[in-house]
Amino acid sequence: MKATINVGLVGYGFASKTFHAPLIQAVPGLELVAVTSSDASKVTADLPRVDVEREALALCQRKDLDLIVIPTPNDTHFPLAKAALAAGKHVVVDKPFTVTLSEARQLKALAADKECLLSVFHNRRWDSDFLTVKALLAEGTLGRVTGFESRFDRFRPEVRDRWREKAAPGGGIWYDLGPHLLDQACELFGMPHAILLEIGARRDAAHADDDFLALLEYDDCRVSLSAGTLVAEPTPRYRLHGTLGSYVKMGLDPQEARLKAGETPTPHWGQDIPGTLTLREGHGEDAPLVSHEHPSLPGDYLAYYQGVADAIRQQAPLPVSVEDALRSMTLLEAGLDSHRQRRWIALKHHS
């Protein structure tokens, strides 16, 4: 068992600087050794003891690296992960896994062939409010769940000059926030029978989709996932309805904001505001409905990288498996098919 896992990080943009570098450095047993950047001074200002390489291939060729993390523009995930796996490195790719399901399947096969671990950074499985929703379902607090609504709304009317907002493969909000919401829905309810997607570019001068509504079909539960960039009034992050009552949660998990502020992450630091639980008090149809605050479980993004470290060192299960990532890729592509054909798209299997 290797005591320390040496990590190489591809690029030093927003995702690397805000999420991956701080989380990697905060997990015992992970050592951030090298980062690629065309601007070495930007890296050394934050990470003075970390090597800076100009090219991602240089990381693949380094004998001292065990794990390569790829939080780069979406259309580069496939070639970079392919090169890292071919070099015999374990790999973490930021979401979405790839731009196409075909690329994702190729990476799965290559990782198996090279006997390397491959995972996707679906960090929002460790959001405070999502963990709370998951616990409510497991405990049966709301009875049989009949409806689930998950929204990720923002007010960003200005179109920015960045790759996420360009009309290119992997650009747009469906490939940015869709993977989070789809992965969470599948974690709660499994793979749906079908998907219906409406996407649009609502902002002035928008080049890529910036608004979506996806409906997922299950046997006895309606799941609605949406995200928008022109939503100024706060909307519920989650609404969960069942035969015994409802749960509503406002606001976003605070971990991203705390990371943006430069705070050092610690285990279970993501303490969020409570949600509202509404249940009948007593029995019978005349029993009153009573609403009260329901505390949120603490979020913990560190759990993802701790899980990756455990998987490499102790052959524990990965925190996010390749099969899970393929599930999300299947839904991303099926959603686009639904939008183009303006109809429900049935889903079979995702392996």
Coordinates of C-alpha atoms in Angstrom, one line a residue:
M1 CA 0.0 0.0 0.0
K2 CA 1.4 3.3 -1.1
A3 CA 1.5 5.9 1.7
T4 CA 1.3 9.0 -0.5
I5 CA -0.5 9.3 -3.8
N6 CA 1.2 11.9 -6.1
V7 CA -1.3 13.9 -8.1
G8 CA -0.9 15.9 -11.3
L9 CA -3.5 18.6 -12.2
V10 CA -4.1 19.6 -15.8
G11 CA -4.6 23.3 -16.2
Y12 CA -5.1 26.0 -13.6
G13 CA -8.4 27.7 -14.5
F14 CA -11.5 28.2 -12.4
A15 CA -12.3 24.6 -11.6
S16 CA -8.7 23.7 -10.7
K17 CA -8.1 26.7 -8.6
T18 CA -11.4 26.8 -6.8
F19 CA -12.3 23.1 -6.4
H20 CA -9.6 20.5 -7.2
A21 CA -6.4 22.0 -5.9
P22 CA -7.8 22.9 -2.4
L23 CA -9.7 19.6 -2.1
I24 CA -6.6 17.5 -3.1
Q25 CA -4.4 19.4 -0.7
A26 CA -6.8 18.9 2.2
V27 CA -7.0 15.1 1.9
P28 CA -4.4 13.2 3.9
G29 CA -2.4 10.9 1.7
L30 CA -2.8 13.0 -1.5
E31 CA 0.1 15.2 -2.6
L32 CA -0.3 17.8 -5.3
V33 CA 3.0 17.5 -7.1
A34 CA 2.6 19.1 -10.5
V35 CA 0.2 21.5 -12.4
T36 CA 0.2 22.4 -16.1
S37 CA -0.1 26.0 -17.1
S38 CA 1.1 28.4 -19.7
D39 CA 1.5 31.0 -16.9
A40 CA 3.7 29.5 -14.3
S41 CA 3.6 32.6 -12.1
K42 CA -0.2 32.2 -11.6
V43 CA 0.4 28.7 -10.2
T44 CA 3.4 29.5 -8.1
A45 CA 1.7 32.5 -6.5
D46 CA -0.8 30.0 -5.0
L47 CA 1.2 26.8 -4.9
P48 CA 4.9 27.7 -4.5
R49 CA 6.1 24.1 -3.8
V50 CA 4.3 22.6 -6.8
D51 CA 6.1 21.9 -10.1
V52 CA 4.7 23.6 -13.2
E53 CA 4.7 21.9 -16.6
R54 CA 3.6 23.5 -19.9
E55 CA 1.9 20.5 -21.5
A56 CA -0.5 17.9 -20.2
L57 CA 1.6 15.2 -21.9
A58 CA 4.5 16.1 -19.7
L59 CA 2.4 15.0 -16.7
C60 CA 1.7 11.6 -18.4
Q61 CA 5.4 11.0 -18.9
R62 CA 6.3 11.7 -15.3
K63 CA 7.2 8.5 -13.4
D64 CA 6.4 10.1 -10.0
L65 CA 2.7 10.7 -10.6
D66 CA 0.0 8.2 -9.7
L67 CA -3.2 10.2 -10.4
I68 CA -4.0 12.8 -13.1
V69 CA -6.9 15.1 -12.6
I70 CA -8.5 16.7 -15.7
P71 CA -10.7 19.8 -15.0
T72 CA -10.3 21.3 -18.5
P73 CA -12.8 22.4 -21.2
N74 CA -15.3 19.7 -21.9
D75 CA -14.2 18.9 -25.4
T76 CA -10.6 18.1 -24.1
H77 CA -11.7 15.6 -21.5
F78 CA -11.5 12.6 -23.9
P79 CA -8.1 13.1 -25.5
L80 CA -6.5 14.1 -22.2
A81 CA -8.0 11.2 -20.3
K82 CA -7.1 8.8 -23.1
A83 CA -3.4 10.0 -23.0
A84 CA -3.2 9.7 -19.2
L85 CA -4.8 6.2 -19.1
A86 CA -2.5 5.1 -22.0
A87 CA 0.4 6.1 -19.8
G88 CA -0.8 3.9 -17.0
K89 CA -2.1 6.7 -14.7
H90 CA -5.3 6.7 -12.6
V91 CA -7.6 9.5 -13.8
V92 CA -10.2 11.8 -12.4
V93 CA -12.2 13.8 -15.0
D94 CA -14.4 16.7 -14.1
K95 CA -18.0 16.4 -15.2
P96 CA -19.3 15.9 -17.8
F97 CA -17.2 12.7 -18.4
T98 CA -16.8 13.4 -22.1
V99 CA -18.8 15.1 -24.9
T100 CA -20.2 11.9 -26.3
L101 CA -21.3 8.5 -25.0
S102 CA -19.0 6.8 -27.5
E103 CA -16.0 8.6 -26.1
A104 CA -17.0 7.6 -22.6
R105 CA -17.3 4.0 -23.5
Q106 CA -13.8 4.1 -25.1
L107 CA -12.3 5.5 -21.9
K108 CA -14.0 2.8 -19.9
A109 CA -12.5 0.1 -22.1
L110 CA -9.1 1.7 -22.0
A111 CA -9.1 2.0 -18.2
A112 CA -10.1 -1.7 -17.9
D113 CA -7.3 -2.7 -20.3
K114 CA -4.7 -0.7 -18.4
E115 CA -6.0 -1.7 -15.0
C116 CA -6.3 1.9 -14.0
L117 CA -9.0 3.6 -11.9
L118 CA -11.2 6.1 -13.7
S119 CA -13.7 8.4 -12.0
V120 CA -15.8 11.5 -12.7
F121 CA -16.0 14.5 -10.3
H122 CA -19.7 14.5 -9.4
N123 CA -19.0 16.5 -6.3
R124 CA -22.7 17.6 -5.8
R125 CA -23.5 14.1 -4.4
W126 CA -21.9 15.6 -1.3
D127 CA -24.0 18.8 -1.2
S128 CA -25.6 19.3 2.2
D129 CA -29.2 19.5 0.9
F130 CA -28.8 16.6 -1.4
L131 CA -27.5 14.4 1.4
T132 CA -30.6 15.5 3.4
V133 CA -32.9 14.6 0.6
K134 CA -31.2 11.2 0.3
A135 CA -31.7 10.6 4.0
L136 CA -35.4 11.6 3.9
L137 CA -36.0 9.1 1.1
A138 CA -34.1 6.3 3.0
E139 CA -36.0 7.0 6.2
G140 CA -39.4 7.1 4.4
T141 CA -40.3 10.4 6.1
L142 CA -42.5 11.5 3.2
G143 CA -44.0 8.1 2.6
R144 CA -44.1 7.0 -1.1
V145 CA -42.4 9.8 -3.1
T146 CA -44.5 11.0 -6.0
G147 CA -42.7 14.1 -7.2
F148 CA -39.2 15.5 -7.1
E149 CA -38.2 18.9 -8.4
S150 CA -34.5 20.0 -8.6
R151 CA -33.6 23.5 -9.8
F152 CA -30.3 25.2 -10.3
D153 CA -31.2 28.8 -11.1
R154 CA -29.0 31.9 -11.4
F155 CA -29.4 35.5 -12.6
R156 CA -26.6 36.1 -15.1
P157 CA -28.0 38.2 -17.9
E158 CA -24.6 39.1 -19.4
V159 CA -23.1 36.6 -21.8
R160 CA -19.5 36.1 -20.9
D161 CA -16.6 35.3 -23.2
R162 CA -15.7 31.8 -22.0
W163 CA -15.8 28.3 -23.4
R164 CA -18.8 27.2 -21.3
E165 CA -21.0 29.8 -23.1
K166 CA -19.9 29.1 -26.7
A167 CA -21.8 27.1 -29.3
A168 CA -19.2 24.3 -29.4
P169 CA -19.3 20.6 -28.5
G170 CA -19.8 20.4 -24.7
G171 CA -20.7 24.0 -24.4
G172 CA -24.0 25.4 -22.9
I173 CA -25.8 24.9 -19.6
W174 CA -27.1 21.4 -20.4
Y175 CA -23.6 20.0 -20.4
D176 CA -22.6 22.3 -17.5
L177 CA -25.3 21.8 -14.9
G178 CA -27.3 19.0 -16.5
P179 CA -24.7 16.4 -15.3
H180 CA -25.1 17.4 -11.7
L181 CA -28.9 17.2 -11.7
L182 CA -29.0 14.0 -13.7
D183 CA -26.5 12.3 -11.5
Q184 CA -28.3 13.3 -8.4
A185 CA -31.7 12.1 -9.8
C186 CA -30.2 8.7 -10.7
E187 CA -28.6 8.4 -7.3
L188 CA -32.1 8.9 -5.7
F189 CA -34.3 7.0 -8.1
G190 CA -32.1 5.0 -10.5
M191 CA -32.2 5.2 -14.3
P192 CA -35.4 6.6 -15.7
H193 CA -37.6 4.9 -18.3
A194 CA -37.6 7.9 -20.6
I195 CA -36.5 11.6 -20.8
L196 CA -38.1 14.7 -22.3
L197 CA -35.9 17.8 -22.7
E198 CA -36.5 21.4 -23.7
I199 CA -33.5 23.6 -24.0
G200 CA -33.1 27.2 -25.2
A201 CA -30.9 30.2 -25.5
R202 CA -32.9 32.9 -23.6
R203 CA -30.4 35.7 -23.1
D204 CA -29.7 38.5 -25.5
A205 CA -26.7 37.5 -27.6
A206 CA -26.5 34.0 -26.2
H207 CA -24.4 31.6 -28.3
A208 CA -25.3 28.4 -26.5
D209 CA -28.2 27.0 -24.5
D210 CA -28.6 28.8 -21.2
D211 CA -31.9 27.3 -20.0
F212 CA -33.3 23.8 -19.8
L213 CA -36.2 21.8 -18.4
A214 CA -35.9 18.0 -18.3
L215 CA -38.6 15.5 -17.2
L216 CA -37.6 12.0 -16.2
E217 CA -40.2 9.2 -16.3
Y218 CA -40.4 6.7 -13.5
D219 CA -43.1 4.2 -12.5
D220 CA -44.9 6.3 -9.9
C221 CA -42.8 9.5 -9.5
R222 CA -42.4 12.6 -11.7
V223 CA -38.9 14.1 -11.7
S224 CA -38.4 17.6 -13.0
L225 CA -34.9 19.0 -13.4
S226 CA -34.3 22.6 -14.6
A227 CA -31.7 25.4 -14.7
G228 CA -31.8 28.9 -15.9
T229 CA -29.7 32.1 -16.1
L230 CA -32.5 34.6 -16.1
V231 CA -34.0 33.8 -12.7
A232 CA -33.7 36.7 -10.3
E233 CA -36.3 35.6 -7.8
P234 CA -35.0 32.8 -5.5
T235 CA -36.5 29.5 -6.3
P236 CA -36.5 26.2 -4.3
R237 CA -33.4 24.2 -4.8
Y238 CA -35.4 21.1 -4.1
R239 CA -39.1 20.2 -3.7
L240 CA -39.9 16.6 -2.7
H241 CA -43.5 15.4 -2.4
G242 CA -44.9 12.2 -1.0
T243 CA -48.0 10.5 0.4
L244 CA -47.1 11.8 3.9
G245 CA -46.0 15.3 3.2
S246 CA -43.4 17.6 1.5
Y247 CA -39.9 18.9 1.9
V248 CA -38.7 22.2 0.4
K249 CA -35.2 23.6 0.5
M250 CA -34.1 27.1 -0.6
G251 CA -30.6 28.2 -1.4
L252 CA -27.5 26.5 -2.6
D253 CA -25.0 24.4 -0.6
P254 CA -22.4 26.8 0.7
Q255 CA -19.2 24.8 -0.1
E256 CA -18.6 26.4 -3.6
A257 CA -19.0 29.9 -2.2
R258 CA -16.6 29.1 0.7
L259 CA -14.0 27.6 -1.7
K260 CA -14.3 30.7 -4.0
A261 CA -13.6 32.8 -0.9
G262 CA -10.4 30.9 -0.4
E263 CA -11.3 29.0 2.7
T264 CA -9.5 25.8 3.5
P265 CA -12.0 22.9 3.3
T266 CA -12.4 20.6 6.4
P267 CA -14.4 17.4 6.8
H268 CA -18.2 18.1 7.1
W269 CA -17.7 21.9 6.8
G270 CA -20.7 22.3 4.5
Q271 CA -23.3 23.2 7.0
D272 CA -26.3 24.6 5.2
I273 CA -29.5 26.4 6.2
P274 CA -32.5 24.1 7.1
G275 CA -35.2 23.1 4.8
T276 CA -38.9 23.0 5.5
L277 CA -40.7 19.8 6.3
T278 CA -44.5 19.8 6.1
L279 CA -46.4 16.7 7.6
R280 CA -49.8 16.0 9.0
E281 CA -50.0 16.2 12.7
G282 CA -52.2 13.3 13.8
H283 CA -54.3 10.9 11.7
G284 CA -57.2 11.3 9.4
E285 CA -58.0 13.8 6.7
D286 CA -58.9 16.5 9.2
A287 CA -55.5 16.3 10.8
P288 CA -53.7 19.7 10.3
L289 CA -50.6 20.1 8.2
V290 CA -47.7 21.5 10.2
S291 CA -44.5 22.9 8.7
H292 CA -41.3 23.1 10.7
E293 CA -37.6 23.6 10.0
H294 CA -35.7 20.4 9.1
P295 CA -31.9 20.6 9.7
S296 CA -29.6 19.9 6.8
L297 CA -26.9 17.3 7.0
P298 CA -23.4 18.7 6.7
G299 CA -22.0 18.6 3.1
D300 CA -18.5 17.2 2.5
Y301 CA -16.8 17.6 -0.9
L302 CA -13.6 16.2 0.7
A303 CA -15.4 12.8 0.8
Y304 CA -15.0 12.5 -3.0
Y305 CA -11.2 12.8 -3.0
Q306 CA -10.9 10.7 0.2
G307 CA -12.9 8.0 -1.6
V308 CA -10.5 8.2 -4.6
A309 CA -7.5 7.9 -2.3
D310 CA -9.1 4.9 -0.6
A311 CA -9.8 3.3 -3.9
I312 CA -6.2 3.6 -5.1
R313 CA -4.6 2.6 -1.8
Q314 CA -7.0 0.0 -0.5
Q315 CA -9.0 -1.1 -3.6
A316 CA -12.2 0.3 -2.0
P317 CA -15.1 1.1 -4.4
L318 CA -14.7 4.4 -6.2
P319 CA -16.9 7.2 -4.9
V320 CA -18.2 7.7 -8.5
S321 CA -17.8 4.7 -10.8
V322 CA -17.4 4.7 -14.6
E323 CA -20.8 3.0 -14.8
D324 CA -22.4 6.0 -12.9
A325 CA -20.7 8.4 -15.3
L326 CA -21.9 6.4 -18.3
R327 CA -25.5 6.7 -16.9
S328 CA -25.2 10.5 -17.0
M329 CA -23.7 10.5 -20.5
T330 CA -26.6 8.3 -21.7
L331 CA -29.1 10.8 -20.4
L332 CA -27.2 13.9 -21.7
E333 CA -27.3 12.4 -25.2
A334 CA -30.9 11.1 -25.0
G335 CA -31.9 14.5 -23.8
L336 CA -30.5 16.2 -26.9
D337 CA -32.2 13.6 -29.1
S338 CA -35.5 14.4 -27.3
H339 CA -35.0 18.1 -27.9
R340 CA -34.3 17.6 -31.6
Q341 CA -37.2 15.2 -32.1
R342 CA -39.6 17.1 -29.7
R343 CA -40.7 13.9 -28.0
W344 CA -40.0 11.5 -25.1
I345 CA -36.9 9.3 -25.7
A346 CA -37.1 5.8 -24.1
L347 CA -34.0 4.5 -22.4
K348 CA -32.9 0.9 -22.4
H349 CA -29.5 0.4 -20.7
H350 CA -26.4 2.5 -20.3
S351 CA -23.4 0.1 -20.2

